[in-house]
Short mmCIF file of C-alpha atoms and ligand atoms in Angstrom, two decimals:
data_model
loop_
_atom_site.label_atom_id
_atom_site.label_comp_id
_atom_site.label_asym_id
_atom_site.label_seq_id
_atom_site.Cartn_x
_atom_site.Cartn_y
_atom_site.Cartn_z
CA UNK J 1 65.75 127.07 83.26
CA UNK J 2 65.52 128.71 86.77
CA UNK J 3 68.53 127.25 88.78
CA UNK J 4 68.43 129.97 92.17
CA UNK J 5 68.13 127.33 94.57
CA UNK J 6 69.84 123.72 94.24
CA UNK J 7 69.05 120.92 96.75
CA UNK J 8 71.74 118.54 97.28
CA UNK J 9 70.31 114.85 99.41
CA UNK J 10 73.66 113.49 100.87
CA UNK J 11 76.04 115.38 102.63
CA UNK J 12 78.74 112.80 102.34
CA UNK J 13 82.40 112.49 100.30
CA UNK J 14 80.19 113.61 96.77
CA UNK J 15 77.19 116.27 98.27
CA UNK J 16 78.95 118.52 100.40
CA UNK J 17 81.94 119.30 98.62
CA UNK J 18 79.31 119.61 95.64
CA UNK J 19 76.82 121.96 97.52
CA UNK J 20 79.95 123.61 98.96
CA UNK J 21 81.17 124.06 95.15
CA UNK J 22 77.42 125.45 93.74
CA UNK J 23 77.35 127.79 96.83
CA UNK J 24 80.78 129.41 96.18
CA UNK J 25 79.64 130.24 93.16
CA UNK J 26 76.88 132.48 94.57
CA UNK J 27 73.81 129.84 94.27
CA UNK J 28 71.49 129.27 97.17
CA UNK J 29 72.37 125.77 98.18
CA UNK J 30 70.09 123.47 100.25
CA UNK J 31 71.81 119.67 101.83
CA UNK J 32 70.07 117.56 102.78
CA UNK J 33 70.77 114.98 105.15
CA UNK J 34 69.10 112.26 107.39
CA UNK J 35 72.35 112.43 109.54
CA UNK J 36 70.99 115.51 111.94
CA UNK J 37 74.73 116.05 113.75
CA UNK J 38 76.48 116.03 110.15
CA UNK J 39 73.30 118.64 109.31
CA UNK J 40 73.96 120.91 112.85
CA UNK J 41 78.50 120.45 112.50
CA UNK J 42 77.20 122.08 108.21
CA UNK J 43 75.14 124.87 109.78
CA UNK J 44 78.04 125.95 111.86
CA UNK J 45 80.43 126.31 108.99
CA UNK J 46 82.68 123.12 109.58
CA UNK J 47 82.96 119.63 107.61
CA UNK J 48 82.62 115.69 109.22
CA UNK J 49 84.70 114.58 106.89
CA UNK J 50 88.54 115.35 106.00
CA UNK J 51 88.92 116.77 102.40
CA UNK J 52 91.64 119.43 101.43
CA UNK J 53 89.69 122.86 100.69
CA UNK J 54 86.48 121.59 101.80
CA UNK J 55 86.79 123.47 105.21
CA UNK J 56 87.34 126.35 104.27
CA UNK J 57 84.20 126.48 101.34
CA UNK J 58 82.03 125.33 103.51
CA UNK J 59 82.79 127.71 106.28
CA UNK J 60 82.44 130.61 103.78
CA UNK J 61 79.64 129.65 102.20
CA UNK J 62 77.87 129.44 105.46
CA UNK J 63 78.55 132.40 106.88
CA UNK J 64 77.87 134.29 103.50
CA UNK J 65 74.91 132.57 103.95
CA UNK J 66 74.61 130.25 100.99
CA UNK J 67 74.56 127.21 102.31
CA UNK J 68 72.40 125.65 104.84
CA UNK J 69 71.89 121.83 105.59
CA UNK J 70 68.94 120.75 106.94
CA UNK J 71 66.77 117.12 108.07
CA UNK J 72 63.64 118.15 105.84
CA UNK J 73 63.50 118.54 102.00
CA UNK J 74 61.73 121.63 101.08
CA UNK J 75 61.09 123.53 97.92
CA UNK J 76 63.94 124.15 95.26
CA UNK J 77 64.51 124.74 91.67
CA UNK J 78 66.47 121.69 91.11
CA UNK J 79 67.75 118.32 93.12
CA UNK J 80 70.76 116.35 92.83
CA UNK J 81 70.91 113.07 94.65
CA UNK J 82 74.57 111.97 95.57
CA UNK J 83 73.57 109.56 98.28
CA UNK J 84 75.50 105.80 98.62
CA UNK J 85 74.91 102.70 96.67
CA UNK J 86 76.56 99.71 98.58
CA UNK J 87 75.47 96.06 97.10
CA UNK J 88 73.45 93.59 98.90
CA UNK J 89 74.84 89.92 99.42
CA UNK J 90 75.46 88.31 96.37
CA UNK J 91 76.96 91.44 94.81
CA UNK J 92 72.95 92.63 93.85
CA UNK J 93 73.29 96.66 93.81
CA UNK J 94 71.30 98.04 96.75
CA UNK J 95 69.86 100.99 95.81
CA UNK J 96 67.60 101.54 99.10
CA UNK J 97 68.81 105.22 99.57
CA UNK J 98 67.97 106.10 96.48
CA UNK J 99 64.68 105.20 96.21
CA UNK J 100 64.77 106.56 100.18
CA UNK J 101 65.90 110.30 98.81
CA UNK J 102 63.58 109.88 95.51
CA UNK J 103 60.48 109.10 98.10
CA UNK J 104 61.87 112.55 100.12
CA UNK J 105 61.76 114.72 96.96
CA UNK J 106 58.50 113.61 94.93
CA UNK J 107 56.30 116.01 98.04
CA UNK J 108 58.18 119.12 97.45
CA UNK J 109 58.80 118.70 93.42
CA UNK J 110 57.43 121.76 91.63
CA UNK J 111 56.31 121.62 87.54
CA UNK J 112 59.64 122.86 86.12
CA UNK J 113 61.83 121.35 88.20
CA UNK J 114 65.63 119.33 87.28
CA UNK J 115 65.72 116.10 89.26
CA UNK J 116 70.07 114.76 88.63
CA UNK J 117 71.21 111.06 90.29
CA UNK J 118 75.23 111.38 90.89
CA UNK J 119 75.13 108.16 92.94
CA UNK J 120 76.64 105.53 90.73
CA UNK J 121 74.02 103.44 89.58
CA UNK J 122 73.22 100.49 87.62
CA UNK J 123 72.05 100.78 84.24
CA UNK J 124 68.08 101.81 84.19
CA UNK J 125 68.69 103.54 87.67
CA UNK J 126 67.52 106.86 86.47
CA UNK J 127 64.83 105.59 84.64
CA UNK J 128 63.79 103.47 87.75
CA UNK J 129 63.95 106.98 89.41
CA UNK J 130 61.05 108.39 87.25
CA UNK J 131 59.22 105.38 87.72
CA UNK J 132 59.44 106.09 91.70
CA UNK J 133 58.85 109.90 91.60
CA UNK J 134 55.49 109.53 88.63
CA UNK J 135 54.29 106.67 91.59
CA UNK J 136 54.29 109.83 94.25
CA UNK J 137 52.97 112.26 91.64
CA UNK J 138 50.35 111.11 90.00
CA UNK J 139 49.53 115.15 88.97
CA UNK J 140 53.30 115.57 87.35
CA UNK J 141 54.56 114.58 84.13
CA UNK J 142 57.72 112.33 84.11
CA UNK J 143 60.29 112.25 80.72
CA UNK J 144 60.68 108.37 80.78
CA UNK J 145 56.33 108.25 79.22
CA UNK J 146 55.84 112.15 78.27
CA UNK J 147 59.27 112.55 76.71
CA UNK J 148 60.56 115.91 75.98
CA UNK J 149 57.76 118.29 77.04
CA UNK J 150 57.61 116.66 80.56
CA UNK J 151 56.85 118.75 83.97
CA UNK J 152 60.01 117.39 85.46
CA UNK J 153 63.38 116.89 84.05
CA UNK J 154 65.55 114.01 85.03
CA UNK J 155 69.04 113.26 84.40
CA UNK J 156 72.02 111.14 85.71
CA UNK J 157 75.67 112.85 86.24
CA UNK J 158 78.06 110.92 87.52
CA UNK J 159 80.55 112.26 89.92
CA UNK J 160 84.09 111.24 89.09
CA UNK J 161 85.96 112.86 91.63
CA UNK J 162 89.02 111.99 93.29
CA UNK J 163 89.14 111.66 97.43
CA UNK J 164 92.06 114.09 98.27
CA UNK J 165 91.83 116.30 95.54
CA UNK J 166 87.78 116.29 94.93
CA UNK J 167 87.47 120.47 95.36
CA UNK J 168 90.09 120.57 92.57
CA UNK J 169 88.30 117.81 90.47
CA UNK J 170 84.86 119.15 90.90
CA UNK J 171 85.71 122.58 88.89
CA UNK J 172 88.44 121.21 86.45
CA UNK J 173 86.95 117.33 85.71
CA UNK J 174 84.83 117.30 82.87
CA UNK J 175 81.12 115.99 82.90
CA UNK J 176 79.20 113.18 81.31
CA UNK J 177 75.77 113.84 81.62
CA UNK J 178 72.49 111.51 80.23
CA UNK J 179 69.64 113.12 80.43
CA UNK J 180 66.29 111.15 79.70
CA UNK J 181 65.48 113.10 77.20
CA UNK J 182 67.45 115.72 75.27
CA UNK J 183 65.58 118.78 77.03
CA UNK J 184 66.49 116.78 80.46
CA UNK J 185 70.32 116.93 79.55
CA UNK J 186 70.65 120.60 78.41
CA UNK J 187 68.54 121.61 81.90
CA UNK J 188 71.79 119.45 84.25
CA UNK J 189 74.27 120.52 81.76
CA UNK J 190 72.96 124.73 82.44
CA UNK J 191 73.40 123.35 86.12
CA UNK J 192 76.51 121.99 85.95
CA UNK J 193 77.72 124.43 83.64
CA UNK J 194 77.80 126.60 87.27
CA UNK J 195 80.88 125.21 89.03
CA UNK J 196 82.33 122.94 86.51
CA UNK J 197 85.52 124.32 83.81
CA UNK J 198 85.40 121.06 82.06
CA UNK J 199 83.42 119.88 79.12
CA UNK J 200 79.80 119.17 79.99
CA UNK J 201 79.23 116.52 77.33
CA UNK J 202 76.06 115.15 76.50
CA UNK J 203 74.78 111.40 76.14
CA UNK J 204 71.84 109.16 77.32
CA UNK J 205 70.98 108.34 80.73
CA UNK J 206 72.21 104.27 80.03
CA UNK J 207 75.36 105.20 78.04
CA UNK J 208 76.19 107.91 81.02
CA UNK J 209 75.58 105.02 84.00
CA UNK J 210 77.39 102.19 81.97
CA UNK J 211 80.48 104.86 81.71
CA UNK J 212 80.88 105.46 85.18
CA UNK J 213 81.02 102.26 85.84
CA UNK J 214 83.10 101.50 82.90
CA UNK J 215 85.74 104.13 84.12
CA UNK J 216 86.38 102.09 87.70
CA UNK J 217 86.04 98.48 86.31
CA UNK J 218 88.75 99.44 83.89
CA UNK J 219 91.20 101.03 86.84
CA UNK J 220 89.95 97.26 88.60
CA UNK J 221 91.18 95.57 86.00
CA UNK J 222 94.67 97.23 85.52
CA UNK J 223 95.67 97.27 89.24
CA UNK J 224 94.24 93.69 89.52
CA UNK J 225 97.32 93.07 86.39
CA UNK J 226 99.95 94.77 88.83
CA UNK J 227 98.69 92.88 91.36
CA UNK J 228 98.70 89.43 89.80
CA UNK J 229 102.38 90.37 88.67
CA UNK J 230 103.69 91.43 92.09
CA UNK J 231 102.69 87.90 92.79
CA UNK J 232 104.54 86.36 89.75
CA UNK J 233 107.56 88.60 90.61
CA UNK J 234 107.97 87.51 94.28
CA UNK J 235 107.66 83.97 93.10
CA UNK J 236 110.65 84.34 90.69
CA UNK J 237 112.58 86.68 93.23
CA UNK J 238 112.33 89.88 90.95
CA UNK J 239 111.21 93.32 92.03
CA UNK J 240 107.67 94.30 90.34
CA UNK J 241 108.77 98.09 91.42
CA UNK J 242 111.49 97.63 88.85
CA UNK J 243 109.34 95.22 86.35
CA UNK J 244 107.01 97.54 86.25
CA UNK J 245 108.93 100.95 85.75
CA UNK J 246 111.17 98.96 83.11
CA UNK J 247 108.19 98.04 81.03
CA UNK J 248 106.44 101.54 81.11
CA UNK J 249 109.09 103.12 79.41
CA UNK J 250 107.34 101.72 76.63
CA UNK J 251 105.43 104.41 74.81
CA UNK J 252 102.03 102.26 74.83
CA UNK J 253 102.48 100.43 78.44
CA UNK J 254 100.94 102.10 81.39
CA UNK J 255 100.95 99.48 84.22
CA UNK J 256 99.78 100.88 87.52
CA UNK J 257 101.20 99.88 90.82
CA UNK J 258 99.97 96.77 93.32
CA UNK J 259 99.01 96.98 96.69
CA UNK J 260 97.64 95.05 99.52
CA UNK J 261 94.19 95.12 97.64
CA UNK J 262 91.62 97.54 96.29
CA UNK J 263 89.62 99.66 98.62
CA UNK J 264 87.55 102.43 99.51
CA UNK J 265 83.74 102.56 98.10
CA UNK J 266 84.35 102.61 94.04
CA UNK J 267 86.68 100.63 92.36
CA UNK J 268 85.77 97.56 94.46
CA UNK J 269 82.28 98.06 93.94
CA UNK J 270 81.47 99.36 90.90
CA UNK J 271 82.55 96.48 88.52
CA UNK J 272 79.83 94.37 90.04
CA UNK J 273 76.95 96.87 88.84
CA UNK J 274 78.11 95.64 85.32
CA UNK J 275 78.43 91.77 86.37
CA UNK J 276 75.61 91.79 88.16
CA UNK J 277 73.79 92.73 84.90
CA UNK J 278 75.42 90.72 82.61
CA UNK J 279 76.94 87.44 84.61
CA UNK J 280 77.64 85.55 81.32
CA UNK J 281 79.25 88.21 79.81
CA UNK J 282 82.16 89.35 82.33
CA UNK J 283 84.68 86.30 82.78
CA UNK J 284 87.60 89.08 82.78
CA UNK J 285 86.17 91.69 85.49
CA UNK J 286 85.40 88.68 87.82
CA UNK J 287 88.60 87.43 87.62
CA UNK J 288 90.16 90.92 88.23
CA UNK J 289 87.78 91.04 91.33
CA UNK J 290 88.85 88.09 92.40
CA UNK J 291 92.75 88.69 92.22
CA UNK J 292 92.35 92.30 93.60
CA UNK J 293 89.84 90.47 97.06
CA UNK J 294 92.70 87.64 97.38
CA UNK J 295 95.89 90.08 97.92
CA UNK J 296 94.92 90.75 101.54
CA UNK J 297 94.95 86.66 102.34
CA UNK J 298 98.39 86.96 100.59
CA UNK J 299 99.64 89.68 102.35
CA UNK J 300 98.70 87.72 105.99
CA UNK J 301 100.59 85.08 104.46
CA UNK J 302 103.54 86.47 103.78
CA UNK J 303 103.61 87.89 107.55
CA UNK J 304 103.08 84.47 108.78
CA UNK J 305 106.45 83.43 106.59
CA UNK J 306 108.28 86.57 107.75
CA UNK J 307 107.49 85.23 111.53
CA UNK J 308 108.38 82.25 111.20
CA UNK J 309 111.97 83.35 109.20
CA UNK J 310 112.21 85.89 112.00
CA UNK J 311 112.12 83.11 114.83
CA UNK J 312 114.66 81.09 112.81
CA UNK J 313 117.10 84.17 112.80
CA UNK J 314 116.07 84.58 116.53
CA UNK J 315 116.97 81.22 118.09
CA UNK J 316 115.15 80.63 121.60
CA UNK J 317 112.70 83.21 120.74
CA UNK J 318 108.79 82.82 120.67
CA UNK J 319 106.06 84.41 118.27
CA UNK J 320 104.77 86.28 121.81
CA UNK J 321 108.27 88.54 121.82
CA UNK J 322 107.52 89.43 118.15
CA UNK J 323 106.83 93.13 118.21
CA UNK J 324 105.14 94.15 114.89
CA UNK J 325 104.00 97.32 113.23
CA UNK J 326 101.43 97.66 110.76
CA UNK J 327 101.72 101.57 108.75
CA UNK J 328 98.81 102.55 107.10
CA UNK J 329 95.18 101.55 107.91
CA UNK J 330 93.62 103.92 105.00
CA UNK J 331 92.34 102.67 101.38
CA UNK J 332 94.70 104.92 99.96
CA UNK J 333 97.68 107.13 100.78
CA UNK J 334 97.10 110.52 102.41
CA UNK J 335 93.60 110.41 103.35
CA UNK J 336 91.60 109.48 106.75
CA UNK J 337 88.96 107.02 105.18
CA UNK J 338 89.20 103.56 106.43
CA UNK J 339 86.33 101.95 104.64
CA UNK J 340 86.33 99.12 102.81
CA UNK J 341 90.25 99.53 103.41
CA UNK J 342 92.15 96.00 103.06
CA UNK J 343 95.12 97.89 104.96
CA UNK J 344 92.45 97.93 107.90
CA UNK J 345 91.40 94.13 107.41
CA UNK J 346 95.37 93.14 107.26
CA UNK J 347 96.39 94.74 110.42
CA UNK J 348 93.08 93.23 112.03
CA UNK J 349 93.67 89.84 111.20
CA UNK J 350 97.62 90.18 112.39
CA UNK J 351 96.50 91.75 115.60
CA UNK J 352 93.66 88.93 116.10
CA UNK J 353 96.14 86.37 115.40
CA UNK J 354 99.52 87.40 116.19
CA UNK J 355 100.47 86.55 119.99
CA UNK J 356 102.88 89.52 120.61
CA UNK J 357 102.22 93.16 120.61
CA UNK J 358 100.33 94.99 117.22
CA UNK J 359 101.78 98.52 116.67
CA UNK J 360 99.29 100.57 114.15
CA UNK J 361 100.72 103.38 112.68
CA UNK J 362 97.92 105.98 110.60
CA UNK J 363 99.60 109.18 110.61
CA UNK J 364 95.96 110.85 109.55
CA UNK J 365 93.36 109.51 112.71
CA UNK J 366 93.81 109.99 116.22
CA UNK J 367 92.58 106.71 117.89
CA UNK J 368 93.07 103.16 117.95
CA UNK J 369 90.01 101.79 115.60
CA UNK J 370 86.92 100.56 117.39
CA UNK J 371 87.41 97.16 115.74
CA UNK J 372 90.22 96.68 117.17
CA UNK J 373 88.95 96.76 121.00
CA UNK J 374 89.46 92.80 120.76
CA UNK J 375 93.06 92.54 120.45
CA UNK J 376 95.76 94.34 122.24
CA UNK J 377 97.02 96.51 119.18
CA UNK J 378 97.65 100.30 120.12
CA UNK J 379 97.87 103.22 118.14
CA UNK J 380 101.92 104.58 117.88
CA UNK J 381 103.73 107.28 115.90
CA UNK J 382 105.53 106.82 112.79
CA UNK J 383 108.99 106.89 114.15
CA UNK J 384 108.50 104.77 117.95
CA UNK J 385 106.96 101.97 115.20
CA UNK J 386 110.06 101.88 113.25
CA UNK J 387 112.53 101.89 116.10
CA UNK J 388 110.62 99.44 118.33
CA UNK J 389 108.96 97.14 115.67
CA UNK J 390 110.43 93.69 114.78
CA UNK J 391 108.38 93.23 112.11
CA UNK J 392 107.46 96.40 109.68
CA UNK J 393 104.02 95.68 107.33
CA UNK J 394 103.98 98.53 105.09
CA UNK J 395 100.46 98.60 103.87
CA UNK J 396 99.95 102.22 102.71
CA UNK J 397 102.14 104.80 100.92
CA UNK J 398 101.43 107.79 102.54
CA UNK J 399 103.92 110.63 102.18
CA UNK J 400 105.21 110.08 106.13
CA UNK J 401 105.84 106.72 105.34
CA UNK J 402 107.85 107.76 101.83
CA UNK J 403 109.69 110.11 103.95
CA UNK J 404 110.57 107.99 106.65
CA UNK J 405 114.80 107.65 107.05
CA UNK J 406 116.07 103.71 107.95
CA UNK J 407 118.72 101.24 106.81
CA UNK J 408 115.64 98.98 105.82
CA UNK J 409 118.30 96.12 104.60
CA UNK J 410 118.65 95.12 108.07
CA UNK J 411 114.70 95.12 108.50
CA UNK J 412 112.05 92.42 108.85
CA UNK J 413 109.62 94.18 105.89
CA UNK J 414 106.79 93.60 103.91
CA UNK J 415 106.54 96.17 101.77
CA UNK J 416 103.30 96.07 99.91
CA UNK J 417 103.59 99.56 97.89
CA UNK J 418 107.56 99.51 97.21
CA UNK J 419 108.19 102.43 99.58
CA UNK J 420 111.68 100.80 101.79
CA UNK J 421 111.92 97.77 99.19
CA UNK J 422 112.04 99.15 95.79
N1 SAJ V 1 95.22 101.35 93.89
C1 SAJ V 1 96.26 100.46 93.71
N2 SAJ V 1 97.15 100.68 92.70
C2 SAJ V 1 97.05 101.77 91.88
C3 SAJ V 1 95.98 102.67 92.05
C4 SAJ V 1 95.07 102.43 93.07
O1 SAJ V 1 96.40 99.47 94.45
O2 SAJ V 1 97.91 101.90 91.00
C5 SAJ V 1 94.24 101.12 94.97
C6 SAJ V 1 94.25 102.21 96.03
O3 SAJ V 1 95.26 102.02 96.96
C7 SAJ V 1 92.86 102.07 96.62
C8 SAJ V 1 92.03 101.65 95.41
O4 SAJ V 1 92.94 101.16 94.45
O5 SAJ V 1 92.82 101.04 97.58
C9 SAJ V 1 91.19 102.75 94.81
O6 SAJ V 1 91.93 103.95 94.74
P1 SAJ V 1 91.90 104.92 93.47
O7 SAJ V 1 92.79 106.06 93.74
O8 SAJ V 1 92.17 104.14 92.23
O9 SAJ V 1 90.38 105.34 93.34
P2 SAJ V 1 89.25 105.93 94.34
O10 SAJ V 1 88.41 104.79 94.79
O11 SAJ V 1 89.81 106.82 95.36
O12 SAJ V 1 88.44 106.84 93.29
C10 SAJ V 1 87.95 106.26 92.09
C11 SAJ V 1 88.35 107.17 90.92
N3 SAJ V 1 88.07 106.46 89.67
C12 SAJ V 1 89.00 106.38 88.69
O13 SAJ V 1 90.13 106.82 88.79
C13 SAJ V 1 88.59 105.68 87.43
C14 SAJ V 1 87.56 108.47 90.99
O14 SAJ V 1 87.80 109.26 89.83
C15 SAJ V 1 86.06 108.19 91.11
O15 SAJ V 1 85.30 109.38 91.22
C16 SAJ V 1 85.84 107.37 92.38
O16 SAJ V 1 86.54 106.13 92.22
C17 SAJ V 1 84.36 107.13 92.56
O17 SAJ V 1 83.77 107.78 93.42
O18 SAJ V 1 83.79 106.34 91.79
#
């Protein structure tokens, strides 16, 4: 099929790098965006988000002129839709954008055309997408009722990329794409055949959604084990770090590693598109949701022990002289993105409720946090938080914090990735 010009709706953490990716392979790329300043900072050849590589793609392919962003959909050969899909209370997938960016397309969709969802999705999403786009265009023909010989083709891709390493991912990653109908997956797999080295390999729209989410409720799962046994080995005074190593040298044991809780907009999220479809029939992915949501609370509690053994080894001293540093306010180590981060909700609660001074330490944004305007924490460098800190809460391994050089035996630390500890 004709694939000259792509539209990409969302310029976020999944779009951009994506339309950044078709475009440096010589395609006409179109973003689209309801976010106008992200749209103008695009058309000037720079990024709104930190992602190695991305820069620099994104400033070529603008000023080679193959990639513009833009407020208004117009006319293109195909569409991807890589927009977000937070839940609703309850857990209930929200997929409001979608339908939003579906509702933008079906007025400029041509007979012909490739219409791909990368947003992860509940199962039936993509079908609920035809559904939404046949309701705007009466005069089209959809695959979900007119099967393979259909005007448009539809088909869901799921991105599985990596934040830190996504421009790397993107090519190399290979690709599971369900098409509605067979015709619908060889059209997205000619598309994604463009940028991508990997296999392209081809399923059903349902098995393609359920396998996304199947990929992040499984790395739930494990990390919600390491978790659970970080919390077993501080109870019988043993070092997981250790545990953990010791028992992967086992050829079929591949533990990963706790931490203060799972963040960022995936992993978190994405095992409770399956639950929410099948309550009854997820006992084990609850339970890994609900050991991975209680670290944080047991993170805050081991600070409040650590104060109170700090006073103790401190006679005459109050909680108010405690000076404590919290490194890391990230989901993960070596990126900028705070959302959904439980480092971010840690250091929060111990500035709200901690009477002496909060030190934050996030080697990779320049100012103190809007949330915390409340409390009195401040923003300080790496090595002024280790010297003047009473109390270090390691919270996320980034490499300045792995690098960082202290007799940490005659420290105050919690150290929830095994960085000064282990
Ligand atoms: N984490 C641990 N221990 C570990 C590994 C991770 O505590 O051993 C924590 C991290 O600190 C972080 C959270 O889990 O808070 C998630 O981090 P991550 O690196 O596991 O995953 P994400 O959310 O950055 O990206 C995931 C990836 N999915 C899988 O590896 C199965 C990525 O490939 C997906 O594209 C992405 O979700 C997505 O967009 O769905």
């Amino acid at each position: 099929m004709k694939l000259e010009k792509i539209s990409i709706f969302g310029l976020g953490y999944i779009g951009l790098p994506t339309a950044a990716a078709l475009a440096t392979q010589r395609t006409q790329v179109i973003g689209i965006d309801v976010n106008e300043s992200a749209v103008n900072t695009i058309n000037e050849g720079k990024i709104h988000i930190v992602e190695p590589e991305l820069d620099v793609a994104v400033q070529a392919a603008v000023s080679r002129g193959y990639l513009r962003a833009s407020t208004t959909p117009e006319l293109a050969d195909a569409f991807i839709i890589a927009v977000p899909t937070p839940f609703h209370d309850e857990h209930q997938p929200n997929l409001d954008y979608i339908e939003a960016a579906a509702s933008a397309i079906a007025p400029v969709l041509e007979k012909g055309n490739l219409v791909i969802l990368e947003s992860t999705s509940p199962v039936g999403t993509t079908s609920q997408i035809c559904e939404w786009l046949a309701t705007h265009r009466p005069d089209l023909s959809f695959p979900h009722n007119a099967g393979e010989d259909s005007d448009i083709r539809v088909a869901y891709c799921p991105e599985r990329v990596l934040p830190g390493k996504v421009m790397y991912e993107l090519a190399m990653n290979d690709r599971v794409i369900g098409g509605i109908t067979n015709s619908c997956s060889i059209a997205a797999q000619q598309l994604y055949k463009i940028f991508v080295q990997g296999d392209c390999v081809i399923t059903d729209a349902a098995t393609a959604e359920l396998c996304k989410l199947t990929e992040n409720a499984m790395r739930d799962v494990n990390i919600a084990f390491a978790n659970e046994l970080s919390l077993v080995c501080d109870k019988l005074d043993i070092s997981v770090w250790e545990l953990i190593k010791l028992a992967n040298l086992h050829p079929r044991i591949d533990i990963l590693q706790p931490g203060p809780g799972v963040g960022g907009h995936c992993i978190a999220v994405d095992p409770w598109f399956i639950i929410s479809q099948s309550p009854e029939l997820t006992p084990l992915m609850q339970a890994a949701r609900g050991v991975n949501d209680g670290k944080p609370k047991w993170i805050v509690q081991k600070f409040n022990d650590l104060t109170k053994k700090w006073l103790e080894d401190n006679p005459g001293a109050t909680s108010e002289q405690i000076k404590v540093a919290c490194f890391g306010l990230a989901f993960k180590a070596n990126i900028d993105d705070l959302r959904e981060s439980p480092a971010l909700n840690i250091a929060l609660e111990i500035a709200t409720c901690h009477p002496g001074q909060t030190f934050l330490v996030e080697p990779n944004i320049e100012e103190t946090p809007a949330i915390f305007q409340s409390t009195k924490a401040v923003l300080i460098n790496t090595a002024d938080a280790i010297r003047s800190a009473d109390i270090l809460v390691l919270l996320v391994d980034h490499d300045e914090f792995t690098e960082a050089q202290e007799n940490w035996k005659d420290r105050h630390i919690i150290d929830s990735r095994g960085l000064w500890t282990s």
